[in-house]
Coordinates of C-alpha atoms in Angstrom, one line a residue:
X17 CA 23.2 42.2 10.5
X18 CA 21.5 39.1 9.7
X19 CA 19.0 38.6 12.6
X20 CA 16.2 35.9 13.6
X21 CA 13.9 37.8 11.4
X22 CA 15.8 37.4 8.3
X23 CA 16.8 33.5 8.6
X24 CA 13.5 31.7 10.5
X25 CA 15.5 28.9 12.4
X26 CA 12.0 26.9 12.9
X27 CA 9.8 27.5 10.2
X28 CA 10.3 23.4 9.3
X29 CA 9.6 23.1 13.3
X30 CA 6.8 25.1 13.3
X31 CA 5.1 23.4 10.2
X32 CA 6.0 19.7 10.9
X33 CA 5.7 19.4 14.9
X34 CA 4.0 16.6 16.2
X35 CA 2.8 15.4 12.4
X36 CA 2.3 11.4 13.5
X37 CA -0.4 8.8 13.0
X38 CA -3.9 9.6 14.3
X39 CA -5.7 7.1 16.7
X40 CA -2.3 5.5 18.2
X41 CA -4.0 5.5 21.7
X42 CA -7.2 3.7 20.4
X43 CA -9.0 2.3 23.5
X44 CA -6.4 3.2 25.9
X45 CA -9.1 4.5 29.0
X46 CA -6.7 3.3 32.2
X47 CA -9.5 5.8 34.5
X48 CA -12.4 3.6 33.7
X49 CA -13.6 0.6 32.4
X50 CA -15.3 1.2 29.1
X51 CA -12.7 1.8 26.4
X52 CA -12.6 5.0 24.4
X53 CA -11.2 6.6 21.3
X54 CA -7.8 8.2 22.5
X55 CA -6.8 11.7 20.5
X56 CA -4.4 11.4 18.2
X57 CA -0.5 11.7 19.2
X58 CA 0.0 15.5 18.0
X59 CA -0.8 18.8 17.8
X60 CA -4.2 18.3 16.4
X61 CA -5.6 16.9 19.2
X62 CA -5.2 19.9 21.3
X63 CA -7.5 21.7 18.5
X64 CA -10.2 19.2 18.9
X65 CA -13.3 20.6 20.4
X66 CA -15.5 18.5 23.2
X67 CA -18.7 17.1 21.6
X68 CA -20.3 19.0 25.0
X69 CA -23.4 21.1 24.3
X70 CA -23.4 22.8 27.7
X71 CA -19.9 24.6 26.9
X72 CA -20.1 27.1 24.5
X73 CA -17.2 28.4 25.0
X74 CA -15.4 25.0 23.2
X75 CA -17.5 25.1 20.6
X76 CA -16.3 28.5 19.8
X77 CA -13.0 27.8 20.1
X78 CA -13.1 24.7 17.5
X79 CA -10.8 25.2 14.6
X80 CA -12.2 24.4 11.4
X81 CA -9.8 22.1 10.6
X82 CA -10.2 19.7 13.8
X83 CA -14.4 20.1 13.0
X84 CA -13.6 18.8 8.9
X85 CA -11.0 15.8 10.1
X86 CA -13.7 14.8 13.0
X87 CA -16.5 14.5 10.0
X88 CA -14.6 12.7 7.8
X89 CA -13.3 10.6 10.4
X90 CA -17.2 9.8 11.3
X91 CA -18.2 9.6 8.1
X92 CA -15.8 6.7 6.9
X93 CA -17.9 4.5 9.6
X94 CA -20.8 5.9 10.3
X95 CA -22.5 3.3 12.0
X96 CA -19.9 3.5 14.8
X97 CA -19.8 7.2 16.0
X98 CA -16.4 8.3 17.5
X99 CA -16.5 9.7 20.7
X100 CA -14.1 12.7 21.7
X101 CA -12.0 13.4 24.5
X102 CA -12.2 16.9 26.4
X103 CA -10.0 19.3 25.3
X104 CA -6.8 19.9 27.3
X105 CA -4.9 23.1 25.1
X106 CA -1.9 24.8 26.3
X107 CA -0.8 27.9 24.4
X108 CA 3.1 29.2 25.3
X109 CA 3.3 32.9 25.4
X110 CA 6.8 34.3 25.7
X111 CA 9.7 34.2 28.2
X112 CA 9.2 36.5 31.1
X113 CA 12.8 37.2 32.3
X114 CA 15.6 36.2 30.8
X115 CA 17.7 38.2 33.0
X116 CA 16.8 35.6 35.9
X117 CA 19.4 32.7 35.8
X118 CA 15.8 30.0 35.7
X119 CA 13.7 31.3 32.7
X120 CA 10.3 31.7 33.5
X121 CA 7.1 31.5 30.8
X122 CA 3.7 32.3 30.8
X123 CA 1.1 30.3 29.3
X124 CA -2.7 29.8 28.4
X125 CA -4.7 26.5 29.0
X126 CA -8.1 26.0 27.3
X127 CA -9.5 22.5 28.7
X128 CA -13.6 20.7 29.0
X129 CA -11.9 17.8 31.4
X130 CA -14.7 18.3 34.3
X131 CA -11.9 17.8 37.1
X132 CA -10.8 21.1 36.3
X133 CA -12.3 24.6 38.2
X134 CA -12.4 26.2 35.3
X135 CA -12.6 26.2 31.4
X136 CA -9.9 28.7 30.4
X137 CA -7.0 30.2 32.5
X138 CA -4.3 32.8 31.4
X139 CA -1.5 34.4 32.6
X140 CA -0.5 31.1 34.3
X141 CA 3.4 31.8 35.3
X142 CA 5.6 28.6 35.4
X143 CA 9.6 28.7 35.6
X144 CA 11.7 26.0 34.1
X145 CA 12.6 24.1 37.3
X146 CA 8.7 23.8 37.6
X147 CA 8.5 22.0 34.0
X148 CA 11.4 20.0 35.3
X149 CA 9.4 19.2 38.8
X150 CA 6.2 18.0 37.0
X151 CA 8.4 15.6 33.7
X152 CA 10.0 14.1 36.8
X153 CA 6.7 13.3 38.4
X154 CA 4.9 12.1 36.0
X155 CA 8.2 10.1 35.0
X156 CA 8.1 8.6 38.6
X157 CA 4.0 8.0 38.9
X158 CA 3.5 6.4 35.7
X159 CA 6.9 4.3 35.0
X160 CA 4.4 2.3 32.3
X161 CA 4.5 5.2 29.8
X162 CA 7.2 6.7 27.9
X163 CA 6.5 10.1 28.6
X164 CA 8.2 13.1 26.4
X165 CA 11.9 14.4 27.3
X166 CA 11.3 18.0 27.9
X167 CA 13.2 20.5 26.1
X168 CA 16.1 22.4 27.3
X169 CA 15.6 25.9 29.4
X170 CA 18.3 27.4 27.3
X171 CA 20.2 27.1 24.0
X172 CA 23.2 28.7 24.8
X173 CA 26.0 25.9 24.7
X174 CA 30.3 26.0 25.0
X175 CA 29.7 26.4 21.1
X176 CA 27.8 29.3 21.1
X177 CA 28.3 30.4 24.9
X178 CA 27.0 33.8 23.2
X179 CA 23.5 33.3 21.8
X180 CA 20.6 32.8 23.2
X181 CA 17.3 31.5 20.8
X182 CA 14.4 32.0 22.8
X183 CA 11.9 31.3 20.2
X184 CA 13.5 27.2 19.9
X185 CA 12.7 27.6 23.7
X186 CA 9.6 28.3 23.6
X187 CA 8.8 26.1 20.6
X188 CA 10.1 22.9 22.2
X189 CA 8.1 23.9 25.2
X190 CA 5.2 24.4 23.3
X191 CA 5.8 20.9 21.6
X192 CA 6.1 19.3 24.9
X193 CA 3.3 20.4 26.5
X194 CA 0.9 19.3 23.3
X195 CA 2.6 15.9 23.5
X196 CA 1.6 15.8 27.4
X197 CA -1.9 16.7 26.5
X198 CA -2.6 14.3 24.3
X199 CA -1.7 11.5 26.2
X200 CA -4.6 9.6 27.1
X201 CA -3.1 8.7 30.5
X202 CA -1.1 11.9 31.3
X203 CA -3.8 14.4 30.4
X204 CA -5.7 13.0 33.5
X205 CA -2.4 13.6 36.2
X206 CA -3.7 15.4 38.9
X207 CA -0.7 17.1 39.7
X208 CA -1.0 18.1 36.2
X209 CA -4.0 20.0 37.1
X210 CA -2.3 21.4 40.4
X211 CA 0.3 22.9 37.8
X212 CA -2.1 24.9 36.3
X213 CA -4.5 25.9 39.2
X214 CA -1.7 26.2 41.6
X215 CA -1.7 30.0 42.5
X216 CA 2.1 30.0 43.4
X217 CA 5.1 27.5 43.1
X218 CA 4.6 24.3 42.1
X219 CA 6.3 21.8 43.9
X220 CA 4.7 17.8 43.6
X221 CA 6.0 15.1 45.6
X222 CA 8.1 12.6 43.4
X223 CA 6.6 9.9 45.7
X224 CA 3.3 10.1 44.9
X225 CA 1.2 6.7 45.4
X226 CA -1.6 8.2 42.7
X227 CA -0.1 6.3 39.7
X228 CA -1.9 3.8 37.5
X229 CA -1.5 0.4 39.4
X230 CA -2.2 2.5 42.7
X231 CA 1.1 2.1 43.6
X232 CA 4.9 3.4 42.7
X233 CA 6.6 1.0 41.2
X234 CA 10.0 0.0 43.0
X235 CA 12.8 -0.1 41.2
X236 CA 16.0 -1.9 42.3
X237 CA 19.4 -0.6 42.2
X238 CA 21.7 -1.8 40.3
X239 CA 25.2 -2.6 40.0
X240 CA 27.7 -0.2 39.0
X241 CA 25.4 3.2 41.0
X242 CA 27.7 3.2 44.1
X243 CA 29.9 5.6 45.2
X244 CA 33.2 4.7 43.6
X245 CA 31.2 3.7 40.4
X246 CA 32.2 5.9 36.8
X247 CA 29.3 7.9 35.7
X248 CA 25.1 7.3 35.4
X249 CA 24.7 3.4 35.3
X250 CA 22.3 3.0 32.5
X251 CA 19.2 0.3 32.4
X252 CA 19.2 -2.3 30.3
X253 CA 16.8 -4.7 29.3
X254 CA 16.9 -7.9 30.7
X255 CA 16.3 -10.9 27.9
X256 CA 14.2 -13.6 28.4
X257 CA 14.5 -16.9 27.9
X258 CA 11.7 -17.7 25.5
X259 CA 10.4 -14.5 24.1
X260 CA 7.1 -13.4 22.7
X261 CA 6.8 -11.2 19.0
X262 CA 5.7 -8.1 21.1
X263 CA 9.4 -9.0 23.7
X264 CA 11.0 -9.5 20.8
X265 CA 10.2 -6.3 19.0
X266 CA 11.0 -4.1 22.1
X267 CA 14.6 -6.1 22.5
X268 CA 15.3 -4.9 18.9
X269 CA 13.8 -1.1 20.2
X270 CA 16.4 -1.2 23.0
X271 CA 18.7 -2.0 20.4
X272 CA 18.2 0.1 18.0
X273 CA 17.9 3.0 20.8
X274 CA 21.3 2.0 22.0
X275 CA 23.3 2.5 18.5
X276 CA 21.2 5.5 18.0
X277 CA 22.3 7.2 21.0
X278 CA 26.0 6.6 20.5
X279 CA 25.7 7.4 17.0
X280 CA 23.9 10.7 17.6
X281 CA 26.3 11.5 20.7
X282 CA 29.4 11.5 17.8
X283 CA 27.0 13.2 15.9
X284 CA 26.7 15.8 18.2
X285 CA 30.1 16.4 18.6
X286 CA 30.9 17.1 15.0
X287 CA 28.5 19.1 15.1
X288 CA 29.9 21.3 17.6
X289 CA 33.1 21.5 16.4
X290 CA 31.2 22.6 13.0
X291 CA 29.5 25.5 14.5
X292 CA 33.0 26.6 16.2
X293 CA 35.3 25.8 13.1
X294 CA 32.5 28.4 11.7
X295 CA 32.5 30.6 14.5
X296 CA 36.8 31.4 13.9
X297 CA 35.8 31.6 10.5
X298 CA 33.3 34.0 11.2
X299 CA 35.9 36.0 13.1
X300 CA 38.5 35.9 10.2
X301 CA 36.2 37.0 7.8
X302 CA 35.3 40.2 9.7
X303 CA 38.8 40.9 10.8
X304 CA 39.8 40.7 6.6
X305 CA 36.9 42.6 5.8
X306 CA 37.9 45.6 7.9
X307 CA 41.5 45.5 7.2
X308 CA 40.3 46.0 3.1
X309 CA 38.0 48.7 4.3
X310 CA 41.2 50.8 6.3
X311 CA 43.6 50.1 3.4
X312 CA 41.0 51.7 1.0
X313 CA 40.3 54.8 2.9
X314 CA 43.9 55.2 3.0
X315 CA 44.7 54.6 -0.3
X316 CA 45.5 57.5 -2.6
X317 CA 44.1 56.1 -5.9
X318 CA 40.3 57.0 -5.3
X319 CA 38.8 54.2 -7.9
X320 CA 41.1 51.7 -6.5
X321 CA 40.0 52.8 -2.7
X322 CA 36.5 52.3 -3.7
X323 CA 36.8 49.0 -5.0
X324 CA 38.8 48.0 -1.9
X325 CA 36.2 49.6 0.3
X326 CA 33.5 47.5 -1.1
X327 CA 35.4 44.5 -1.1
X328 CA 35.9 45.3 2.8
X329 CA 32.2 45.6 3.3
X330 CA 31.6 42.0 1.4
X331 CA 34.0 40.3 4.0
X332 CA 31.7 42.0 6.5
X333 CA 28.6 41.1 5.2
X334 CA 29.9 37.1 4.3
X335 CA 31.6 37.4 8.5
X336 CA 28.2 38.0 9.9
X337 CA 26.4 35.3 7.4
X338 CA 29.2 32.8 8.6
X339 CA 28.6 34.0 12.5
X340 CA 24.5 33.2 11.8
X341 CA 25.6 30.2 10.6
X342 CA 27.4 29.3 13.6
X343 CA 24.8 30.3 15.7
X344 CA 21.8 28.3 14.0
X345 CA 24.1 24.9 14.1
X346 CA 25.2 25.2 17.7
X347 CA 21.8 26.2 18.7
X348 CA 18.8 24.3 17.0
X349 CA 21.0 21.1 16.2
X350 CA 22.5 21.1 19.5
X351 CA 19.5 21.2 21.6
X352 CA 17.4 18.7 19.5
X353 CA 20.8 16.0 19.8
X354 CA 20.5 16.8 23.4
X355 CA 16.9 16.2 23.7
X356 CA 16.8 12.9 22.1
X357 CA 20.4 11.5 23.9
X358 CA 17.8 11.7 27.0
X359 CA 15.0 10.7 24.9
X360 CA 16.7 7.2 24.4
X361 CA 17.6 7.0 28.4
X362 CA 13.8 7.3 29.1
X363 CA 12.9 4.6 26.6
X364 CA 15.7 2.0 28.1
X365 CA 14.4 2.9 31.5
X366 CA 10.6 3.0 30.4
X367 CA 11.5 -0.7 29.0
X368 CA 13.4 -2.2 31.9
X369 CA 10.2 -0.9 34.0
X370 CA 8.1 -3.1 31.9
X371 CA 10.1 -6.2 32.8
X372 CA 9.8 -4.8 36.7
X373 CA 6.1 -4.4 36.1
X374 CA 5.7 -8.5 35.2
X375 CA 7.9 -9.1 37.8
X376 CA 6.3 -7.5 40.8
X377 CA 2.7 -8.7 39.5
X378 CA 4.3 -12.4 39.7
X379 CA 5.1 -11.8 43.2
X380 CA 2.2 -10.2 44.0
X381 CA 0.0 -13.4 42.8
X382 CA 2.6 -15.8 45.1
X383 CA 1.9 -13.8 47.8
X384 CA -2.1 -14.2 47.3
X385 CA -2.0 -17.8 46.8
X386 CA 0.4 -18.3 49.9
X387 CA -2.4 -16.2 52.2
X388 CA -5.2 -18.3 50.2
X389 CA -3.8 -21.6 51.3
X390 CA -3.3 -19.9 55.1
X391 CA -7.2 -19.0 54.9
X392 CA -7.8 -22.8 53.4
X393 CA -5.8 -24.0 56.3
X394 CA -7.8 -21.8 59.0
X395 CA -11.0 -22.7 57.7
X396 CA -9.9 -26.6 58.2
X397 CA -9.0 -26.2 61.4
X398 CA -11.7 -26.1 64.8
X399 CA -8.5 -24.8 67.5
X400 CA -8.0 -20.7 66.1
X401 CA -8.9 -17.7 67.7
X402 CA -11.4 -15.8 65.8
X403 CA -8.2 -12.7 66.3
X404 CA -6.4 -15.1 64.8
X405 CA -8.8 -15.5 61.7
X406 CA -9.5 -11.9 61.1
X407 CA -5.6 -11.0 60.7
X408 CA -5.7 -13.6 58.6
X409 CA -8.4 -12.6 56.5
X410 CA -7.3 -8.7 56.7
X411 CA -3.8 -9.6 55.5
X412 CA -5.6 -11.5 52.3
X413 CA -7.6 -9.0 51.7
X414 CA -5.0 -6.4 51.4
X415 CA -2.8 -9.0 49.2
X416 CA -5.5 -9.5 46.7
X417 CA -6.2 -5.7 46.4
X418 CA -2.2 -5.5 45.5
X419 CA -2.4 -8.7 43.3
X420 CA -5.5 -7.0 41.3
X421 CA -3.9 -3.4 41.0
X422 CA -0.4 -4.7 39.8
X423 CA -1.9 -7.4 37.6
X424 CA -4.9 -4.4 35.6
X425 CA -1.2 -2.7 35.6
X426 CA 0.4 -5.1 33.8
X427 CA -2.9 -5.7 31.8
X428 CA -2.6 -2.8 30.1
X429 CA 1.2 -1.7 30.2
X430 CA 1.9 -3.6 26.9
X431 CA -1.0 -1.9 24.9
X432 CA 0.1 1.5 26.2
X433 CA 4.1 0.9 25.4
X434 CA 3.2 -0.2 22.0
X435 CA 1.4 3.1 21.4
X436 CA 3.5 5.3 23.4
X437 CA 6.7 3.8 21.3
X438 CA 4.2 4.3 17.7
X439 CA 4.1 8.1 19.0
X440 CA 7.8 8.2 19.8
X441 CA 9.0 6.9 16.5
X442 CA 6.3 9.3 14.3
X443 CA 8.0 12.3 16.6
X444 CA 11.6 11.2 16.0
X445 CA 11.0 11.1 12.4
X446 CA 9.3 14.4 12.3
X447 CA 11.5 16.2 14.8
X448 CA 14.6 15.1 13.0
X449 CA 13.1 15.6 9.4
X450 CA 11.9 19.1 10.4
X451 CA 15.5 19.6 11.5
X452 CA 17.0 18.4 8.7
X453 CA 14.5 20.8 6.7
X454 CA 15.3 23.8 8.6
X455 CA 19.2 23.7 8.3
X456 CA 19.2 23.2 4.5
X457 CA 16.7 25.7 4.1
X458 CA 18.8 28.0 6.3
X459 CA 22.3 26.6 4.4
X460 CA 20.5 27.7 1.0
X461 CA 19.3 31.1 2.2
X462 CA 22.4 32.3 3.9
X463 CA 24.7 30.8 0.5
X464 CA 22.1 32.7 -1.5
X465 CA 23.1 36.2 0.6
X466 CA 26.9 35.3 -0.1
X467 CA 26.8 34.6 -3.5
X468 CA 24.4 37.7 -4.0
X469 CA 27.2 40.0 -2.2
X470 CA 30.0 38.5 -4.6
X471 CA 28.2 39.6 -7.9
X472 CA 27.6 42.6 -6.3
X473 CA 31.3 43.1 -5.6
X474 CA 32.1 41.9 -9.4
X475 CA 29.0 44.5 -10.8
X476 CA 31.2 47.1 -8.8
X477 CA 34.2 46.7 -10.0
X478 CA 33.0 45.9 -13.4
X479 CA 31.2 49.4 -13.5
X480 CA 34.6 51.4 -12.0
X481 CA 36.5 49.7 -14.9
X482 CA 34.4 51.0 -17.1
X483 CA 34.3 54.4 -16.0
X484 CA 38.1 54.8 -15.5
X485 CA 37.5 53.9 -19.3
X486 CA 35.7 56.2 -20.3
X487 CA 37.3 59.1 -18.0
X488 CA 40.8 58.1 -20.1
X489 CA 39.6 58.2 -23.2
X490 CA 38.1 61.6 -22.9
X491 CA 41.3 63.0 -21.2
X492 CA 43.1 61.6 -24.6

């Protein structure tokens, strides 16, 4: 009765996605020496056009609003003009087939990055396991940045196993694809480009050697993973001994991210039960409402059948209000909980990865200065083979080329941490807010319905009084 159309489960989504600081990735550049301004961690970045006077086609595509914040953005310091990104814009259409057991979604991409064939592509075809394929590579290439949990394929849960809301779908996949395009490092993924170009499946390898440092970083197993061990073991971060301000604020970010998680994971659950307690009230309702209809159209007292009738129709009306209810809270709330219980997994992870970073860049420069003192001791000595020398000298060479990628890695993984957990923070905040916003809006609207179908009920039966009334004292 009461249908998405009616009750917007996303309008607060919609209005207040991605709404964080501008500038967080401010001379982040990891491609290229010279630093540059990074776009802004949100969805006005994608709108931003390329300062490029050989593409037209950008500059016709630049929203007014992107052109107005760039000026003022100049303006405040003119004598240092801003330099802009390219634009990398991904549009989500619709679902193609939700018949198939993957969903599958088509998509639009608008981009100026010159590694790319082409400026605009559409139509581009991409099932869920593909988004899934390309988070987890660019999870396992660049294990320095917290990149975005992708949203669920589905909303349909053991508390609504009935109801499926394609449009939070799409709008979470929407909201992670801007968050991916923004990011000054992720933007530039190459396989990131092969999931747009790619004229059929999409399949990267997870082992891919192309990340920052030039290498994958190796991560140790840990204890608890086996075979007879209970569950995912989780990673945790590692204190130190003597800790620096920046260590010490991502020890309290672990922390916080830990309580968070369980409190959100109990949060999650009440939820649930919420939507079903409302779901069997839903039920109830309906199951009242047309026993009061079938008692009036059997009752022999018109006036009295009338008013039981309505009354029927109310418990109906208040059944399927209760039943959207239901639907909204084990839907939206249930898939945004979801999302960010993995959400604080990747942060743990993205922070114990930090501490393996430092680590393998110490070992890196012992293993340099151990093949520098074997090149000091060559050079001293008159009885080598030149052989001899040359492995030597090849074996330095290729552990100062490992030594100068891990330590640029390690360089630059605090300054891109720090703004990757700014952007995380601002998105929590707005995600959850927008949530918040949505279900009392929602609450109000649908409470608004019930109350309206009460006073009509009352108005009813107010009027049939009065005209039994008035029939009985004509008859006298």
């Amino acid at each position: 009765m009461y249908g998405e159309d009616e009750i917007d489960p996303h309008r607060a989504h919609s209005q207040q996605t991605d709404s964080s600081p501008q500038a967080l990735y401010d001379s982040i550049d990891p491609f290229s020496e010279t630093s540059q301004v990074a776009e802004p961690w949100g969805e006005q970045a994608t709108d931003t056009a390329c300062a490029d006077s050989d593409d037209s086609e950008s500059e016709e595509n630049a929203e007014p609003e992107s052109q107005s914040s760039s000026v003022q953005h100049q303006t405040s310091n003119p004598a240092q003009p801003v330099p802009q990104l390219p634009v990398l814009r991904f549009t989500v259409g619709q679902i193609v087939d939700r018949s198939k057991r993957t969903p599958g979604f088509t998509f639009e991409v608008m981009t100026t990055i010159p590694s790319y064939k082409g400026r605009k592509y559409t139509g581009v075809e991409r099932n869920q396991i593909e988004f899934e394929r390309l988070e987890a590579h660019l999870r396992s290439t660049y294990p320095e940045c917290l990149v975005p949990t992708l949203g669920p394929g589905t909303t349909t849960s053991k508390y609504v196993p009935d109801y499926q809301n394609d449009r939070l779908v799409v709008l979470l996949l929407q909201q992670w694809l801007n968050r991916v395009s923004v990011h000054p490092i992720l933007r530039q993924d190459y396989e990131l480009r092969q999931f747009v170009e790619a004229p059929f499946a999409f399949n990267p390898a997870l082992t891919s050697s192309s990340a920052v440092g030039g290498s994958a970083l190796s991560i140790a197993p840990q204890q608890g993973s086996g075979f007879f061990s209970w569950g995912k073991p989780k990673q945790r971060v590692v204190r130190s001994a003597n800790p620096s301000p920046f260590d010490q604020q991502l020890e309290t970010t672990a922390d916080n991210m830990d309580a968070f998680q369980k409190n959100l994971s109990d949060a999650r659950r009440w939820h649930g039960r919420q939507a079903r307690t409302r779901a069997r009230l839903a039920i109830d309702l309906k199951d009242v409402g047309t026993k009061l209809v079938s008692v009036g159209v059997i009752e022999h007292n018109s006036g009295l059948g009338r008013s039981m009738k309505r009354l029927g129709k109310c418990f109906l009306h208040v059944g399927a209000c209760a039943q959207t209810q239901s639907n909204l809270e084990g839907s939206r709330a249930i898939a945004v909980q979801d999302m960010y219980t993995v959400a604080c997994d990747n942060v743990q992870k993205t922070l114990s990865n930090r501490q393996l970073i430092f680590t393998e860049h110490q070992v890196s420069e012992r293993q340099l200065e151990r093949k520098r003192q074997s090149v000091a001791v060559l050079r001293a000595s008159a009885t080598i083979s030149p052989d001899q020398v040359q492995e030597t000298l090849a074996e330095f060479n290729v552990a100062k080329t490992d030594a100068d990628s891990k330590r640029q890695r390690a360089e630059r993984v605090d300054k891109v941490l720090a703004a990757d957990l700014q952007a995380f923070e601002a998105n929590r905040e707005g995600d959850f807010r927008a949530l918040f916003s949505a279900l009392g809006r929602d609450q109000l609207h649908i409470e608004r319905q019930v109350l309206g179908e009460f006073k009509a009920v009352l108005d009813f039966v107010r009027h049939a009084n009065d005209s039994s009334s008035s029939s009985t004292t004509s008859l006298k």
